[in-house]
PDB file of C-alpha atoms in Angstrom:
ATOM      1  CA  UNK A   1       9.673 -13.516  -3.634  1.00 85.00           C
ATOM      2  CA  UNK A   2      12.147 -10.706  -3.800  1.00 92.00           C
ATOM      3  CA  UNK A   3      12.335  -7.995  -1.086  1.00 95.00           C
ATOM      4  CA  UNK A   4      14.583  -4.958  -0.960  1.00 95.00           C
ATOM      5  CA  UNK A   5      15.350  -3.951   2.647  1.00 96.00           C
ATOM      6  CA  UNK A   6      16.624  -0.345   3.069  1.00 95.00           C
ATOM      7  CA  UNK A   7      17.801  -0.163   6.700  1.00 94.00           C
ATOM      8  CA  UNK A   8      20.891   1.727   8.128  1.00 92.00           C
ATOM      9  CA  UNK A   9      21.033   0.023  11.467  1.00 92.00           C
ATOM     10  CA  UNK A  10      23.345  -3.129  10.895  1.00 93.00           C
ATOM     11  CA  UNK A  11      22.008  -5.231  13.760  1.00 93.00           C
ATOM     12  CA  UNK A  12      18.244  -4.513  12.696  1.00 93.00           C
ATOM     13  CA  UNK A  13      19.098  -5.087   9.053  1.00 94.00           C
ATOM     14  CA  UNK A  14      20.895  -8.282   9.806  1.00 95.00           C
ATOM     15  CA  UNK A  15      18.125  -9.646  11.961  1.00 94.00           C
ATOM     16  CA  UNK A  16      15.359  -8.814   9.389  1.00 95.00           C
ATOM     17  CA  UNK A  17      17.276 -10.253   6.472  1.00 95.00           C
ATOM     18  CA  UNK A  18      18.128 -13.408   8.336  1.00 95.00           C
ATOM     19  CA  UNK A  19      14.720 -13.823   9.424  1.00 95.00           C
ATOM     20  CA  UNK A  20      13.174 -13.224   5.967  1.00 94.00           C
ATOM     21  CA  UNK A  21      15.592 -15.509   4.358  1.00 94.00           C
ATOM     22  CA  UNK A  22      14.660 -18.352   6.784  1.00 93.00           C
ATOM     23  CA  UNK A  23      11.197 -17.935   5.489  1.00 92.00           C
ATOM     24  CA  UNK A  24      12.580 -18.345   1.905  1.00 91.00           C
ATOM     25  CA  UNK A  25      12.374 -14.754   0.863  1.00 93.00           C
ATOM     26  CA  UNK A  26      15.184 -13.481  -1.379  1.00 94.00           C
ATOM     27  CA  UNK A  27      16.459 -10.265   0.303  1.00 96.00           C
ATOM     28  CA  UNK A  28      18.620  -7.541  -1.119  1.00 96.00           C
ATOM     29  CA  UNK A  29      20.113  -4.933   1.430  1.00 95.00           C
ATOM     30  CA  UNK A  30      20.815  -1.399   1.300  1.00 94.00           C
ATOM     31  CA  UNK A  31      22.340   0.623   4.129  1.00 93.00           C
ATOM     32  CA  UNK A  32      21.754   4.077   2.939  1.00 91.00           C
ATOM     33  CA  UNK A  33      19.215   6.069   0.861  1.00 89.00           C
ATOM     34  CA  UNK A  34      21.222   6.549  -2.187  1.00 90.00           C
ATOM     35  CA  UNK A  35      21.969   3.019  -2.858  1.00 91.00           C
ATOM     36  CA  UNK A  36      18.514   1.896  -1.709  1.00 91.00           C
ATOM     37  CA  UNK A  37      16.800   4.212  -4.282  1.00 89.00           C
ATOM     38  CA  UNK A  38      19.224   3.094  -6.894  1.00 90.00           C
ATOM     39  CA  UNK A  39      18.417  -0.577  -6.507  1.00 92.00           C
ATOM     40  CA  UNK A  40      14.714   0.090  -6.215  1.00 90.00           C
ATOM     41  CA  UNK A  41      14.627   1.799  -9.487  1.00 87.00           C
ATOM     42  CA  UNK A  42      16.945  -0.771 -11.341  1.00 88.00           C
ATOM     43  CA  UNK A  43      15.460  -3.898 -10.169  1.00 89.00           C
ATOM     44  CA  UNK A  44      11.995  -5.543  -9.904  1.00 86.00           C
ATOM     45  CA  UNK A  45      10.948  -6.252  -6.370  1.00 90.00           C
ATOM     46  CA  UNK A  46       7.773  -7.681  -5.018  1.00 88.00           C
ATOM     47  CA  UNK A  47       8.162  -5.591  -1.795  1.00 92.00           C
ATOM     48  CA  UNK A  48      10.387  -2.851  -0.396  1.00 94.00           C
ATOM     49  CA  UNK A  49      10.862  -2.557   3.336  1.00 95.00           C
ATOM     50  CA  UNK A  50      11.906   1.044   4.058  1.00 93.00           C
ATOM     51  CA  UNK A  51      13.186   2.997   7.001  1.00 93.00           C
ATOM     52  CA  UNK A  52      12.470   6.681   7.113  1.00 90.00           C
ATOM     53  CA  UNK A  53      15.561   8.059   8.840  1.00 89.00           C
ATOM     54  CA  UNK A  54      18.396   7.126   6.455  1.00 90.00           C
ATOM     55  CA  UNK A  55      21.720   8.463   5.444  1.00 89.00           C
ATOM     56  CA  UNK A  56      21.967  10.526   2.049  1.00 87.00           C
ATOM     57  CA  UNK A  57      18.148  10.337   1.344  1.00 86.00           C
ATOM     58  CA  UNK A  58      15.119  10.103   3.534  1.00 88.00           C
ATOM     59  CA  UNK A  59      12.745   7.096   3.274  1.00 91.00           C
ATOM     60  CA  UNK A  60       9.939   9.588   2.377  1.00 92.00           C
ATOM     61  CA  UNK A  61      11.982  10.905  -0.637  1.00 91.00           C
ATOM     62  CA  UNK A  62      12.705   7.450  -1.641  1.00 91.00           C
ATOM     63  CA  UNK A  63       9.094   6.502  -1.637  1.00 91.00           C
ATOM     64  CA  UNK A  64       8.087   9.509  -3.539  1.00 89.00           C
ATOM     65  CA  UNK A  65      10.941   8.849  -6.130  1.00 89.00           C
ATOM     66  CA  UNK A  66       9.638   5.257  -6.631  1.00 87.00           C
ATOM     67  CA  UNK A  67       5.997   6.302  -7.144  1.00 84.00           C
ATOM     68  CA  UNK A  68       7.107   9.062  -9.745  1.00 81.00           C
ATOM     69  CA  UNK A  69       8.272   6.186 -11.825  1.00 79.00           C
ATOM     70  CA  UNK A  70       4.708   4.830 -11.586  1.00 59.00           C
ATOM     71  CA  UNK A  71       6.057   1.564 -10.016  1.00 64.00           C
ATOM     72  CA  UNK A  72       3.312  -0.426  -8.405  1.00 71.00           C
ATOM     73  CA  UNK A  73       5.754  -2.276  -5.956  1.00 84.00           C
ATOM     74  CA  UNK A  74       4.293  -2.628  -2.461  1.00 87.00           C
ATOM     75  CA  UNK A  75       6.168  -0.432   0.050  1.00 91.00           C
ATOM     76  CA  UNK A  76       6.143  -1.039   3.768  1.00 92.00           C
ATOM     77  CA  UNK A  77       7.652   1.656   5.985  1.00 91.00           C
ATOM     78  CA  UNK A  78       9.487   0.312   9.115  1.00 90.00           C
ATOM     79  CA  UNK A  79      10.451   3.107  11.320  1.00 87.00           C
ATOM     80  CA  UNK A  80      10.641   4.362  14.972  1.00 86.00           C
ATOM     81  CA  UNK A  81       8.518   7.333  13.933  1.00 84.00           C
ATOM     82  CA  UNK A  82       5.257   6.181  15.348  1.00 76.00           C
ATOM     83  CA  UNK A  83       2.850   9.095  15.701  1.00 80.00           C
ATOM     84  CA  UNK A  84      -0.366   9.301  13.729  1.00 77.00           C
ATOM     85  CA  UNK A  85       0.874  12.349  11.908  1.00 82.00           C
ATOM     86  CA  UNK A  86       4.115  10.248  11.022  1.00 84.00           C
ATOM     87  CA  UNK A  87       2.002   7.559   9.585  1.00 82.00           C
ATOM     88  CA  UNK A  88      -0.177   9.818   7.618  1.00 83.00           C
ATOM     89  CA  UNK A  89       2.956  11.512   6.044  1.00 86.00           C
ATOM     90  CA  UNK A  90       4.318   8.160   5.186  1.00 86.00           C
ATOM     91  CA  UNK A  91       1.174   6.886   3.580  1.00 84.00           C
ATOM     92  CA  UNK A  92       0.869  10.144   1.778  1.00 83.00           C
ATOM     93  CA  UNK A  93       4.271   9.726   0.415  1.00 86.00           C
ATOM     94  CA  UNK A  94       3.145   6.562  -1.205  1.00 85.00           C
ATOM     95  CA  UNK A  95       3.736   3.748   1.264  1.00 87.00           C
ATOM     96  CA  UNK A  96       1.170   0.942   1.410  1.00 84.00           C
ATOM     97  CA  UNK A  97       1.685   0.006   5.037  1.00 86.00           C
ATOM     98  CA  UNK A  98       3.582   1.380   8.159  1.00 87.00           C
ATOM     99  CA  UNK A  99       4.919  -0.651  10.976  1.00 89.00           C
ATOM    100  CA  UNK A 100       6.596   1.089  13.896  1.00 88.00           C
ATOM    101  CA  UNK A 101       9.775   0.006  15.811  1.00 89.00           C
ATOM    102  CA  UNK A 102      10.163  -1.848  18.035  1.00 88.00           C
ATOM    103  CA  UNK A 103       8.109  -4.584  16.403  1.00 90.00           C
ATOM    104  CA  UNK A 104       7.632  -8.336  16.648  1.00 90.00           C
ATOM    105  CA  UNK A 105       8.914 -10.291  13.686  1.00 93.00           C
ATOM    106  CA  UNK A 106       5.741 -12.217  13.301  1.00 91.00           C
ATOM    107  CA  UNK A 107       3.726  -9.023  12.831  1.00 90.00           C
ATOM    108  CA  UNK A 108       6.160  -8.117  10.140  1.00 92.00           C
ATOM    109  CA  UNK A 109       5.718 -11.399   8.381  1.00 92.00           C
ATOM    110  CA  UNK A 110       1.907 -10.886   8.726  1.00 88.00           C
ATOM    111  CA  UNK A 111       2.295  -7.458   7.060  1.00 87.00           C
ATOM    112  CA  UNK A 112       4.253  -8.941   4.254  1.00 89.00           C
ATOM    113  CA  UNK A 113       1.791 -11.744   3.655  1.00 85.00           C
ATOM    114  CA  UNK A 114      -1.026  -9.334   3.595  1.00 80.00           C
ATOM    115  CA  UNK A 115       0.657  -7.015   1.016  1.00 80.00           C
ATOM    116  CA  UNK A 116       1.680  -9.791  -1.270  1.00 74.00           C
ATOM    117  CA  UNK A 117      -1.658 -11.795  -0.953  1.00 66.00           C
ATOM    118  CA  UNK A 118      -3.732  -8.864  -2.007  1.00 57.00           C
ATOM    119  CA  UNK A 119      -1.982  -8.889  -5.399  1.00 54.00           C
ATOM    120  CA  UNK A 120      -2.171 -12.589  -5.733  1.00 51.00           C
ATOM    121  CA  UNK A 121      -5.893 -12.817  -4.933  1.00 53.00           C
ATOM    122  CA  UNK A 122      -6.844 -10.426  -7.812  1.00 55.00           C
ATOM    123  CA  UNK A 123      -8.239 -12.372 -10.755  1.00 54.00           C
ATOM    124  CA  UNK A 124      -6.099 -12.184 -13.851  1.00 54.00           C
ATOM    125  CA  UNK A 125      -7.827 -10.666 -16.822  1.00 57.00           C
ATOM    126  CA  UNK A 126     -10.702  -9.293 -14.722  1.00 72.00           C
ATOM    127  CA  UNK A 127     -12.172  -5.889 -15.697  1.00 85.00           C
ATOM    128  CA  UNK A 128     -14.233  -3.979 -13.110  1.00 91.00           C
ATOM    129  CA  UNK A 129     -16.184  -0.778 -13.742  1.00 92.00           C
ATOM    130  CA  UNK A 130     -18.599   1.659 -12.373  1.00 94.00           C
ATOM    131  CA  UNK A 131     -19.841   4.702 -14.369  1.00 93.00           C
ATOM    132  CA  UNK A 132     -16.759   5.820 -16.210  1.00 95.00           C
ATOM    133  CA  UNK A 133     -14.357   4.183 -13.767  1.00 96.00           C
ATOM    134  CA  UNK A 134     -12.560   1.072 -14.988  1.00 95.00           C
ATOM    135  CA  UNK A 135     -10.026  -1.219 -13.532  1.00 93.00           C
ATOM    136  CA  UNK A 136      -8.080  -3.419 -16.065  1.00 88.00           C
ATOM    137  CA  UNK A 137      -6.474  -6.345 -14.200  1.00 79.00           C
ATOM    138  CA  UNK A 138      -4.493  -7.385 -17.417  1.00 72.00           C
ATOM    139  CA  UNK A 139      -2.633  -4.033 -17.614  1.00 77.00           C
ATOM    140  CA  UNK A 140      -3.007  -3.243 -13.815  1.00 80.00           C
ATOM    141  CA  UNK A 141      -4.417   0.157 -14.753  1.00 88.00           C
ATOM    142  CA  UNK A 142      -7.159   2.360 -13.549  1.00 93.00           C
ATOM    143  CA  UNK A 143      -8.933   5.022 -15.715  1.00 95.00           C
ATOM    144  CA  UNK A 144     -11.708   7.291 -15.103  1.00 95.00           C
ATOM    145  CA  UNK A 145     -13.315   9.078 -18.091  1.00 94.00           C
ATOM    146  CA  UNK A 146     -10.392   7.702 -20.046  1.00 92.00           C
ATOM    147  CA  UNK A 147      -7.783   9.497 -17.972  1.00 94.00           C
ATOM    148  CA  UNK A 148      -5.105   7.299 -16.389  1.00 92.00           C
ATOM    149  CA  UNK A 149      -4.966   7.212 -12.590  1.00 93.00           C
ATOM    150  CA  UNK A 150      -1.892   6.243 -10.668  1.00 89.00           C
ATOM    151  CA  UNK A 151      -2.475   4.251  -7.490  1.00 87.00           C
ATOM    152  CA  UNK A 152      -0.097   2.688  -4.964  1.00 82.00           C
ATOM    153  CA  UNK A 153      -0.470  -1.104  -4.341  1.00 78.00           C
ATOM    154  CA  UNK A 154      -2.523  -0.602  -1.260  1.00 81.00           C
ATOM    155  CA  UNK A 155      -4.900   1.957  -3.019  1.00 88.00           C
ATOM    156  CA  UNK A 156      -5.305  -0.486  -5.834  1.00 88.00           C
ATOM    157  CA  UNK A 157      -6.198  -3.155  -3.584  1.00 85.00           C
ATOM    158  CA  UNK A 158      -8.706  -1.131  -1.662  1.00 91.00           C
ATOM    159  CA  UNK A 159     -10.327   0.167  -4.855  1.00 93.00           C
ATOM    160  CA  UNK A 160     -10.540  -3.418  -6.135  1.00 91.00           C
ATOM    161  CA  UNK A 161     -12.402  -4.526  -2.927  1.00 91.00           C
ATOM    162  CA  UNK A 162     -14.843  -1.556  -3.304  1.00 95.00           C
ATOM    163  CA  UNK A 163     -15.444  -2.346  -6.908  1.00 94.00           C
ATOM    164  CA  UNK A 164     -15.972  -5.993  -6.263  1.00 90.00           C
ATOM    165  CA  UNK A 165     -18.640  -4.911  -3.685  1.00 93.00           C
ATOM    166  CA  UNK A 166     -19.949  -1.814  -5.463  1.00 93.00           C
ATOM    167  CA  UNK A 167     -23.418  -0.766  -4.202  1.00 93.00           C
ATOM    168  CA  UNK A 168     -22.798  -2.548  -0.865  1.00 93.00           C
ATOM    169  CA  UNK A 169     -21.882  -0.902   2.306  1.00 94.00           C
ATOM    170  CA  UNK A 170     -18.494  -2.267   3.697  1.00 93.00           C
ATOM    171  CA  UNK A 171     -17.382  -1.577   7.114  1.00 90.00           C
ATOM    172  CA  UNK A 172     -14.025  -0.650   8.621  1.00 86.00           C
ATOM    173  CA  UNK A 173     -13.719  -4.320   9.897  1.00 84.00           C
ATOM    174  CA  UNK A 174     -14.712  -5.611   6.298  1.00 87.00           C
ATOM    175  CA  UNK A 175     -11.827  -3.539   4.777  1.00 88.00           C
ATOM    176  CA  UNK A 176      -9.279  -4.377   7.323  1.00 82.00           C
ATOM    177  CA  UNK A 177     -10.110  -8.164   6.916  1.00 79.00           C
ATOM    178  CA  UNK A 178     -10.134  -8.067   3.165  1.00 81.00           C
ATOM    179  CA  UNK A 179      -7.497  -5.511   2.282  1.00 81.00           C
ATOM    180  CA  UNK A 180      -5.099  -5.490   5.175  1.00 71.00           C
ATOM    181  CA  UNK A 181      -5.678  -9.073   6.377  1.00 57.00           C
ATOM    182  CA  UNK A 182      -3.756  -8.273   9.583  1.00 56.00           C
ATOM    183  CA  UNK A 183      -4.721  -6.911  12.955  1.00 52.00           C
ATOM    184  CA  UNK A 184      -4.488  -3.207  13.802  1.00 54.00           C
ATOM    185  CA  UNK A 185      -6.372  -0.573  15.711  1.00 54.00           C
ATOM    186  CA  UNK A 186      -9.563  -0.156  13.637  1.00 51.00           C
ATOM    187  CA  UNK A 187     -10.316   2.901  15.861  1.00 56.00           C
ATOM    188  CA  UNK A 188      -7.338   4.670  14.077  1.00 62.00           C
ATOM    189  CA  UNK A 189      -7.905   6.933  11.189  1.00 78.00           C
ATOM    190  CA  UNK A 190      -5.655   4.933   8.728  1.00 81.00           C
ATOM    191  CA  UNK A 191      -8.685   3.607   6.639  1.00 86.00           C
ATOM    192  CA  UNK A 192     -10.110   7.132   6.533  1.00 88.00           C
ATOM    193  CA  UNK A 193      -6.714   8.327   5.114  1.00 87.00           C
ATOM    194  CA  UNK A 194      -6.868   5.859   2.530  1.00 89.00           C
ATOM    195  CA  UNK A 195     -10.301   6.418   1.486  1.00 93.00           C
ATOM    196  CA  UNK A 196      -9.442  10.102   1.230  1.00 93.00           C
ATOM    197  CA  UNK A 197      -6.477   9.294  -0.981  1.00 91.00           C
ATOM    198  CA  UNK A 198      -8.938   7.362  -3.233  1.00 94.00           C
ATOM    199  CA  UNK A 199     -11.388  10.183  -3.340  1.00 94.00           C
ATOM    200  CA  UNK A 200      -8.539  12.740  -4.303  1.00 94.00           C
ATOM    201  CA  UNK A 201      -7.731  10.443  -7.234  1.00 94.00           C
ATOM    202  CA  UNK A 202     -10.912   9.098  -8.727  1.00 95.00           C
ATOM    203  CA  UNK A 203     -13.549  11.674  -7.349  1.00 95.00           C
ATOM    204  CA  UNK A 204     -11.954  15.054  -6.876  1.00 92.00           C
ATOM    205  CA  UNK A 205     -11.911  16.213 -10.542  1.00 90.00           C
ATOM    206  CA  UNK A 206     -14.846  14.077 -11.741  1.00 93.00           C
ATOM    207  CA  UNK A 207     -18.565  13.759 -11.594  1.00 92.00           C
ATOM    208  CA  UNK A 208     -20.537  12.056 -10.172  1.00 93.00           C
ATOM    209  CA  UNK A 209     -18.812  11.225  -6.977  1.00 94.00           C
ATOM    210  CA  UNK A 210     -18.524   7.515  -6.486  1.00 96.00           C
ATOM    211  CA  UNK A 211     -17.217   7.067  -2.879  1.00 96.00           C
ATOM    212  CA  UNK A 212     -19.668   7.638  -0.201  1.00 95.00           C
ATOM    213  CA  UNK A 213     -19.407   7.657   3.570  1.00 93.00           C
ATOM    214  CA  UNK A 214     -22.306   6.266   5.658  1.00 92.00           C
ATOM    215  CA  UNK A 215     -21.629   7.592   9.242  1.00 90.00           C
ATOM    216  CA  UNK A 216     -21.298   4.812  11.799  1.00 87.00           C
ATOM    217  CA  UNK A 217     -21.762   2.196   8.955  1.00 91.00           C
ATOM    218  CA  UNK A 218     -18.877   2.295   6.494  1.00 92.00           C
ATOM    219  CA  UNK A 219     -18.263   3.214   2.787  1.00 95.00           C
ATOM    220  CA  UNK A 220     -19.971   2.440  -0.419  1.00 95.00           C
ATOM    221  CA  UNK A 221     -18.958   2.761  -3.991  1.00 96.00           C
ATOM    222  CA  UNK A 222     -21.958   3.610  -6.075  1.00 94.00           C
ATOM    223  CA  UNK A 223     -23.164   5.968  -8.849  1.00 90.00           C
ATOM    224  CA  UNK A 224     -26.038   7.889  -7.330  1.00 78.00           C
ATOM    225  CA  UNK A 225     -26.976   9.113 -10.872  1.00 66.00           C
ATOM    226  CA  UNK A 226     -27.556   5.317 -11.859  1.00 49.00           C
ATOM    227  CA  UNK A 227     -29.443   4.364  -8.728  1.00 40.00           C
TER     228      UNK A 227
END
């Protein structure tokens, strides 16, 4: 597995790189935003670990540039900016997960495993659909009414889980265990944020609405018109 680490603090970068290589990951390292985005766009990585505060280009800008290229690489933001608003901005820029400094290395490894396992667990060749929404696992594409929809890796995994469980109410805990596969505060609004991301992309300009919230219970993907 190939990882790009974009981190400007030499001691932190060295610690992470060494630890990941001891776990048999292949790691490329960039100390600034300019070189980091250059590597990200020129090479194929399974995961990018990205600081936000960087010389020459911010992690947020790098994340947006990567997503503009429609790259489905998983992106984990690793930063000292830890407020809820910071996390929402990072996720909104296209990150798939967000870990704040200081952190325990074992949690970083858990986040990495969760991000990469989600794509590995998806059945090759599988097609899932509901109404005019279709997910093609061969092409790794999502369309609605024939219109291509670009999703981040985490959004893709979340939609995949909802489609696999269409018509069934899934709770926050269900989503954490099956999409994140790592522990975090289920009382936070991160899951709500991702659900809203999906709503904007697959529901906002289409009818009928497919993602529904059941207060106090969870979410369900269904076509009310077909019920």
